[in-house]
Coordinates of C-alpha atoms and ligand atoms in Angstrom, one line a residue:
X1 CA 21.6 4.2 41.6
X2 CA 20.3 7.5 42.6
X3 CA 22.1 11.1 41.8
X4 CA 25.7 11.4 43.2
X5 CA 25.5 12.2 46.9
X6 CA 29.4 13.0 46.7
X7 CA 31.0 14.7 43.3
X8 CA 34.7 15.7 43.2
X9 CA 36.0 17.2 40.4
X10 CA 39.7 18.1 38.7
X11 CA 40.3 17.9 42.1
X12 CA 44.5 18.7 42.2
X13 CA 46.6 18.9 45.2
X14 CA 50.5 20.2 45.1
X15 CA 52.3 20.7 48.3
X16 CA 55.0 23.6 47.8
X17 CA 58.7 22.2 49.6
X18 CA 59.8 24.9 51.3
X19 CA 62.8 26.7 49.1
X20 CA 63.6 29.4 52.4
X21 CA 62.8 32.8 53.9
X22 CA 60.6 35.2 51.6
X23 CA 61.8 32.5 48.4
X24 CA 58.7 31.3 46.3
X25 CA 58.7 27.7 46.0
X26 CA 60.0 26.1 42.7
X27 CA 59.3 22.6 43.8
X28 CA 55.6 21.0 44.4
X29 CA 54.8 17.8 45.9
X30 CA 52.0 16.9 43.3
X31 CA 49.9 14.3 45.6
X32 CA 46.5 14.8 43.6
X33 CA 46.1 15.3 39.8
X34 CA 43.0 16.4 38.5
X35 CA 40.9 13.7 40.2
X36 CA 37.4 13.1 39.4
X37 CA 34.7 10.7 40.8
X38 CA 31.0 10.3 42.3
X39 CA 29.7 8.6 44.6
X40 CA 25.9 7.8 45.3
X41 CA 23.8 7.6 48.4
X42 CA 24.6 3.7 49.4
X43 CA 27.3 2.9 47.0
X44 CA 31.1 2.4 48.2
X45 CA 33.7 3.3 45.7
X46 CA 36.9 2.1 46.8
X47 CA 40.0 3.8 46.3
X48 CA 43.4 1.7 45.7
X49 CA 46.8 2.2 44.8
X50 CA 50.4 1.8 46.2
X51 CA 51.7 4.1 48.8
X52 CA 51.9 7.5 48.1
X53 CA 49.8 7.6 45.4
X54 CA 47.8 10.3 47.0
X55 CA 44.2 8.3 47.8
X56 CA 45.0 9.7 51.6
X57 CA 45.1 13.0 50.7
X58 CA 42.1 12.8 48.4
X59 CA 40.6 11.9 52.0
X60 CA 41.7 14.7 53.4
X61 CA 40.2 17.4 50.5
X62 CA 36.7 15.3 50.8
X63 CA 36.8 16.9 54.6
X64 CA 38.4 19.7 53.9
X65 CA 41.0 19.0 56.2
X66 CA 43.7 20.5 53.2
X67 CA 42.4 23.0 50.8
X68 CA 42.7 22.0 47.3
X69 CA 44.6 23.9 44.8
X70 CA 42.4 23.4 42.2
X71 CA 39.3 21.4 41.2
X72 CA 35.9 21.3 43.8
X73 CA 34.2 19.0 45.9
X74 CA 30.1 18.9 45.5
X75 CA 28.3 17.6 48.4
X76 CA 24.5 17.0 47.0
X77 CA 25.0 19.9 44.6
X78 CA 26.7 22.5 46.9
X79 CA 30.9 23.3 46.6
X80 CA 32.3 22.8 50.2
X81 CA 34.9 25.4 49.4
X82 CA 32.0 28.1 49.3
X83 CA 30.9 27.7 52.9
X84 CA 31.8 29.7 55.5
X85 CA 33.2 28.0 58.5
X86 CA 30.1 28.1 60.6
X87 CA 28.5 26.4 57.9
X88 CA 31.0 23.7 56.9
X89 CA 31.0 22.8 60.8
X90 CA 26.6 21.9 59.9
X91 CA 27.9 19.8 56.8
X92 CA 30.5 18.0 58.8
X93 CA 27.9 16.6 60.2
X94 CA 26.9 14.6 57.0
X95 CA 30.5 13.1 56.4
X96 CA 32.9 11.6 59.2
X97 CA 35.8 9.6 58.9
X98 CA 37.6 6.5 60.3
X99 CA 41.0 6.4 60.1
X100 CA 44.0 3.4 60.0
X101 CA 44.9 3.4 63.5
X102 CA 41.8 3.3 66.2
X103 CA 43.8 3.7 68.9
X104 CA 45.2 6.9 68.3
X105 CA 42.3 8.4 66.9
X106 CA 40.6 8.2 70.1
X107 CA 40.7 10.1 73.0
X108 CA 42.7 7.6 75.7
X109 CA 40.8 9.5 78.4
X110 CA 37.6 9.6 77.7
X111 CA 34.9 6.0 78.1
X112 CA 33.6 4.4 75.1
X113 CA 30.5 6.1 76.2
X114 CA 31.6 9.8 76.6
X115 CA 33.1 9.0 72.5
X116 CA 30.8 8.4 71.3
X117 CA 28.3 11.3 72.6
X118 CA 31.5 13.7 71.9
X119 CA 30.1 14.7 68.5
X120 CA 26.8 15.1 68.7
X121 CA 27.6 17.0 72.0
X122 CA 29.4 19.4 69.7
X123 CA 26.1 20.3 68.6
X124 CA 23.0 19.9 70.8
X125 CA 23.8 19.5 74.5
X126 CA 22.3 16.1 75.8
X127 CA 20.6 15.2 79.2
X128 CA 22.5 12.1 80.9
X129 CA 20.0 10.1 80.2
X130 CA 19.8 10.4 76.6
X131 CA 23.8 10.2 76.5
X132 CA 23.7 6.9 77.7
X133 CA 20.8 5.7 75.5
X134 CA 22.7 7.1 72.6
X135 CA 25.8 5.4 73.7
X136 CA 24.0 2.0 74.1
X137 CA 21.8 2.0 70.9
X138 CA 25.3 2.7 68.9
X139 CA 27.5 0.0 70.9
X140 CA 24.8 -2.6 70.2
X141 CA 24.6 -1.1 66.4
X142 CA 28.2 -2.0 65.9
X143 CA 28.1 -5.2 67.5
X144 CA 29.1 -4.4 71.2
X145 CA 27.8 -4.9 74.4
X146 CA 26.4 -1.7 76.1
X147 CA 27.8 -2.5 79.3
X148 CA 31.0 -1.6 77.4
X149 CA 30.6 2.2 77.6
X150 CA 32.2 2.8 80.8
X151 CA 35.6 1.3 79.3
X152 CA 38.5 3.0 78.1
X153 CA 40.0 2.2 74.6
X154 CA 42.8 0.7 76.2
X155 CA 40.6 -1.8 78.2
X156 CA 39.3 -3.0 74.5
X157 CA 40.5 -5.0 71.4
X158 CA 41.8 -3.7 68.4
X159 CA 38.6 -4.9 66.3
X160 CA 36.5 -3.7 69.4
X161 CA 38.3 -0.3 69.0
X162 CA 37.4 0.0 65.4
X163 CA 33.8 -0.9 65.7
X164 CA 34.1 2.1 68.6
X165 CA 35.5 4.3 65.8
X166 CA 32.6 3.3 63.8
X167 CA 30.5 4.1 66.3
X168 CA 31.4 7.6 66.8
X169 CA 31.2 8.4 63.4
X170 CA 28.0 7.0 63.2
X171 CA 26.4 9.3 66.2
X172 CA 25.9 12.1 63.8
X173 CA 23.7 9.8 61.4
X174 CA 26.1 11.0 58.2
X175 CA 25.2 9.9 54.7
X176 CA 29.1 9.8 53.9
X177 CA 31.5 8.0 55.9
X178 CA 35.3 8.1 54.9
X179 CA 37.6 5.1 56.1
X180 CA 40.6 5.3 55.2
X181 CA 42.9 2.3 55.8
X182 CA 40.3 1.5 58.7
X183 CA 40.8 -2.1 58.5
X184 CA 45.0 -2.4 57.8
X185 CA 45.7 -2.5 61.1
X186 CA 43.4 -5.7 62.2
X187 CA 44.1 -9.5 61.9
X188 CA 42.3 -10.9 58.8
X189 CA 39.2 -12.6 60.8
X190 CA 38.5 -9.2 62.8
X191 CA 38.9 -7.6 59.3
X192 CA 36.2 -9.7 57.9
X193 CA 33.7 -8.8 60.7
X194 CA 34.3 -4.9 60.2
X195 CA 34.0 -5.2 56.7
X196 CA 30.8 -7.2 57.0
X197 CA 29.6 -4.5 59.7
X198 CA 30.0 -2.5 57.2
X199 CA 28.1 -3.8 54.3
X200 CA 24.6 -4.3 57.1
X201 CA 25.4 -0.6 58.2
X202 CA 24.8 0.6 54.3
X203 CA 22.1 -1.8 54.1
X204 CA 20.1 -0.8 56.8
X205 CA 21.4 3.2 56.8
X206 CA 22.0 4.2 53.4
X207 CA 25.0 5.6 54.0
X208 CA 27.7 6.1 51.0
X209 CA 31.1 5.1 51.8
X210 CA 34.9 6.0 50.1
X211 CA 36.7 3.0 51.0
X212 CA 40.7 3.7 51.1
X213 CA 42.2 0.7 50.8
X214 CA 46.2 -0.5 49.6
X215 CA 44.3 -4.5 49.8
X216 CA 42.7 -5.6 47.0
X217 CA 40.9 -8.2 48.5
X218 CA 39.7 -6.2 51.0
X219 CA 38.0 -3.8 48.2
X220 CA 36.9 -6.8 46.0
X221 CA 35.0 -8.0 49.0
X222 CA 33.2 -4.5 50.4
X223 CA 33.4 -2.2 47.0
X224 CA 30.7 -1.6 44.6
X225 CA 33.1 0.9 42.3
X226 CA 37.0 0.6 42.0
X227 CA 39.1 3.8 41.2
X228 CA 42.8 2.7 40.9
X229 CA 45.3 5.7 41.1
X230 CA 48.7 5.7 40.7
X231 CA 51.4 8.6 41.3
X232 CA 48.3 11.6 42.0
X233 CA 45.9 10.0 39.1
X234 CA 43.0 7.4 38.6
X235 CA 44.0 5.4 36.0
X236 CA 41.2 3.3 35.8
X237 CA 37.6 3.4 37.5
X238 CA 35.0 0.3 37.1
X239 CA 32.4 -1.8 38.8
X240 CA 34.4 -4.2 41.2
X241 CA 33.2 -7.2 39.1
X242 CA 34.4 -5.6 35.9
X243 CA 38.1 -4.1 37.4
X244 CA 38.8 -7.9 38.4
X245 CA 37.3 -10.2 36.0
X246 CA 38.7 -8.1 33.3
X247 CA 41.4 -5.1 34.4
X248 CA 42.2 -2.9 31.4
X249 CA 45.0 -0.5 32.9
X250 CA 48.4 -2.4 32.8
X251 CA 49.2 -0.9 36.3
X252 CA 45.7 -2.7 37.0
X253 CA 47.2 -6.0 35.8
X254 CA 50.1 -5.5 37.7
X255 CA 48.2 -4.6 40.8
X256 CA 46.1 -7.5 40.4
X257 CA 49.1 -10.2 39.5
X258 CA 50.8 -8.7 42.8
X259 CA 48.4 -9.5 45.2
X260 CA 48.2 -12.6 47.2
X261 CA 45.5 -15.3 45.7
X262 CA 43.4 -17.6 48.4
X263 CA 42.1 -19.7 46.0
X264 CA 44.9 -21.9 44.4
X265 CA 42.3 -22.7 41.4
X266 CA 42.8 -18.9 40.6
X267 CA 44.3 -18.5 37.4
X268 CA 46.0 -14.7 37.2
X269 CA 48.0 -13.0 35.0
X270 CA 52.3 -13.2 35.3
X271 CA 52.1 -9.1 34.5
X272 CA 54.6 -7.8 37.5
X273 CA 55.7 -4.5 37.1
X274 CA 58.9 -3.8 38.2
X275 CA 61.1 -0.6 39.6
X276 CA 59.6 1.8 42.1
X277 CA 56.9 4.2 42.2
X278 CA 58.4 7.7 41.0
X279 CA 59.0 10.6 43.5
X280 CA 55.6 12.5 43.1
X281 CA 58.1 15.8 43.0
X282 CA 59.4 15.2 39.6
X283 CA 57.2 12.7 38.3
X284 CA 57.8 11.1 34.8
X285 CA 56.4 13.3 31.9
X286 CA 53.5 12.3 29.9
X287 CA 52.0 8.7 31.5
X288 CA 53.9 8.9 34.8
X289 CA 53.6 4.8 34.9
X290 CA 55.8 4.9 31.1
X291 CA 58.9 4.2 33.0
X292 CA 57.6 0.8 34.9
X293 CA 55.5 -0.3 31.7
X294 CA 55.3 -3.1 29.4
X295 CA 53.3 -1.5 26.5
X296 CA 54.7 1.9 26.8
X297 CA 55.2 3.5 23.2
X298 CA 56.7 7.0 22.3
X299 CA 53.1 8.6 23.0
X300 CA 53.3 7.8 26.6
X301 CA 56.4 9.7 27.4
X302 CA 55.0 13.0 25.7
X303 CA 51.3 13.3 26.4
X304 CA 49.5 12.4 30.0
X305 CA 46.5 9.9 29.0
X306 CA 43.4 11.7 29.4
X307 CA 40.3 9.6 31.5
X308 CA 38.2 8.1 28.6
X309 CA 35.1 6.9 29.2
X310 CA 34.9 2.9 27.0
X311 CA 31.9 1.3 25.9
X312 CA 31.4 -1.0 28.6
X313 CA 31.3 1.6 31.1
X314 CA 34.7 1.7 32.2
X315 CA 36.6 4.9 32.7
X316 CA 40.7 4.2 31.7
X317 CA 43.6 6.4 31.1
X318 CA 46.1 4.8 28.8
X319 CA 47.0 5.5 25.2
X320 CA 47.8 2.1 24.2
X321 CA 44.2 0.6 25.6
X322 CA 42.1 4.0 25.3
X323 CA 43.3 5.9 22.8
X324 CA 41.7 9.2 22.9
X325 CA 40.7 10.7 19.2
X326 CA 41.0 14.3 20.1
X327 CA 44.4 14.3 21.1
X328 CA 46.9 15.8 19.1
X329 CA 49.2 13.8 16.8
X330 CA 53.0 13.4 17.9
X331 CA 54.0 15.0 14.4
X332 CA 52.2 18.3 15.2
X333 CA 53.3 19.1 18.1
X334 CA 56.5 21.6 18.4
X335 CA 60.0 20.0 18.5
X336 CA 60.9 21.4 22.2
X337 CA 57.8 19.8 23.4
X338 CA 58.4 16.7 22.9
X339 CA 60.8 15.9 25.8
X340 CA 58.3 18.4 28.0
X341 CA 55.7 17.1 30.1
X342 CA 52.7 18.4 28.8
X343 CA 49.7 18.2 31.1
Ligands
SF4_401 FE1 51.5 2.1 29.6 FE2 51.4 4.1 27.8 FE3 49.2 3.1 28.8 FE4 50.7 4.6 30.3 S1 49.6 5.3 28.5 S2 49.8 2.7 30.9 S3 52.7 4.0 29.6 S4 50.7 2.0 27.5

């Protein structure tokens, strides 16, 4: 693999609730906690996790749609939170996004044809000739007929909308492309021709793609890297082969056990986790997964499990399967800690 394209780092996110006029806020939404990942030109990490476990809102820092509140996004070396606004308009360019629902994110009154020029309209004006050429080439790219430009998003499919989507985001030749959810809302054979659309787009473009996603088989099939995140954090980021032949995290496991198996001569694991997924506004101190797990010793209710990288390549965050050297022991730390969170 070549050098990371995309690099986030410690990237956090807290959302302050609103405690009234002129009050500071005492309460955070904490969506994102100190996150960190790369991604390389033609490689799609996959982000999964229940709902709310903030892999939306990581989406939304890797556009800068939300400023982060700590930790930076590198785009081929350069911090998007240094550039002016003229200039993150140029690198928008370089990363576009499909979202869950095509439908609404398209305009209902424009033609499948004037979408997809939209963007690159934004930036150099086209003749009419070369707008239809550009529409044409990209409908036939994602696997629709040209004569399809003059249509409206309501005259198509839900799988036609998507590759239209696709399409659009495609018009500014990016070398990132976001989706996030893109493929939830289709029936599972429409889902399977996206996701293969997909892959040949990467093959034949090179583009890198961050692949939100609450279905695992959905990532096992289009991933490269896995980064599972639960309540703001990655827990555990591997190789797609590696995540499901062998997953370390015990909220991996119970990920894994959860999900539907097509193949009845699948053997998985009886791990289910039980209780709900903690409010992300007063999440559980130390590992915020010690309420819901199996394995969860003393240690897990005091410290948060720094990211350790294990020897066969793996990145995990638990104390029980990683334990990290260089972390204090229980005993030294002060008594009116101990029932602290301690980040
Ligand atoms: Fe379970 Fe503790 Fe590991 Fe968290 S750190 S996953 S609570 S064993």
């Amino acid at each position: 693999m070549s050098e990371p394209f995309l690099k986030v780092e410690h990237l956090t996110k807290h959302y302050p609730l609103s405690a009234g006029f002129l009050k500071k806020p005492s309460l955070f939404v904490r969506a994102v906690e100190d996150v960190s990942f790369s991604v390389a030109a033609g490689e799609t990490l996959c982000i999964v996790g229940e709902s709310g476990c903030g892999k939306s809102t990581v989406a939304r820092l890797l556009m800068r749609l939300v400023n982060p509140t700590g930790g930076r996004v590198l785009i081929d070396g350069t911090d998007i939170a240094s550039l002016e606004k003229h200039e993150l308009r140029a690198w928008r360019r370089r990363m576009q996004m499909v979202f869950q629902d095509p439908y609404s994110s398209l305009n209902p009154r424009l033609t499948a044809g004037q979408i997809i020029t939209e963007p690159l309209e934004n930036f150099e004006p086209l003749s009419g000739k070369q707008r239809n050429a550009l529409a044409a080439n990209l409908l036939e790219k994602v696997g629709l007929s040209s004569e399809m430009m003059h249509r409206l998003p309501s005259e198509l499919s839900g799988g036609q909308r998507q590759r239209l989507g696709i399409a659009r985001a495609l018009s500014l030749e990016p070398s990132l492309i976001i989706l996030d959810e893109a493929v939830s809302a289709l029936d599972v054979s429409v889902q399977a021709q996206i996701l293969n659309l997909l892959m040949d787009l990467q093959q034949e473009m090179g583009i890198a793609f961050v692949f939100i996603s609450h279905d695992l088989g959905v990532v096992e099939h289009i991933g490269h890297r896995i980064a599972v995140m639960y309540l703001g954090r990655i827990v555990e980021l591997a190789t797609c082969e590696a995540l499901f032949a062998n997953p370390s995290h015990p909220y991996t496991e119970a990920l894994i056990a959860a999900a539907p198996v097509p193949d009845p001569t699948r053997i998985r694991s009886a791990t289910l986790v039980e209780g709900e997924v903690p409010s992300p506004i007063n999440p559980p101190s130390g590992c915020a997964f010690h309420p819901r797990c199996p394995l969860a010793v003393e240690r897990c209710r005091i410290l948060v499990p720094p990211l350790v990288s294990m020897p066969d390549g793996r990145a995990l965050a638990c104390h029980v399967r990683a334990p990290d050297e260089t972390m204090p022991a229980l005993s030294s730390l002060p008594a009116t800690l101990v029932n602290s969170t301690l980040v």
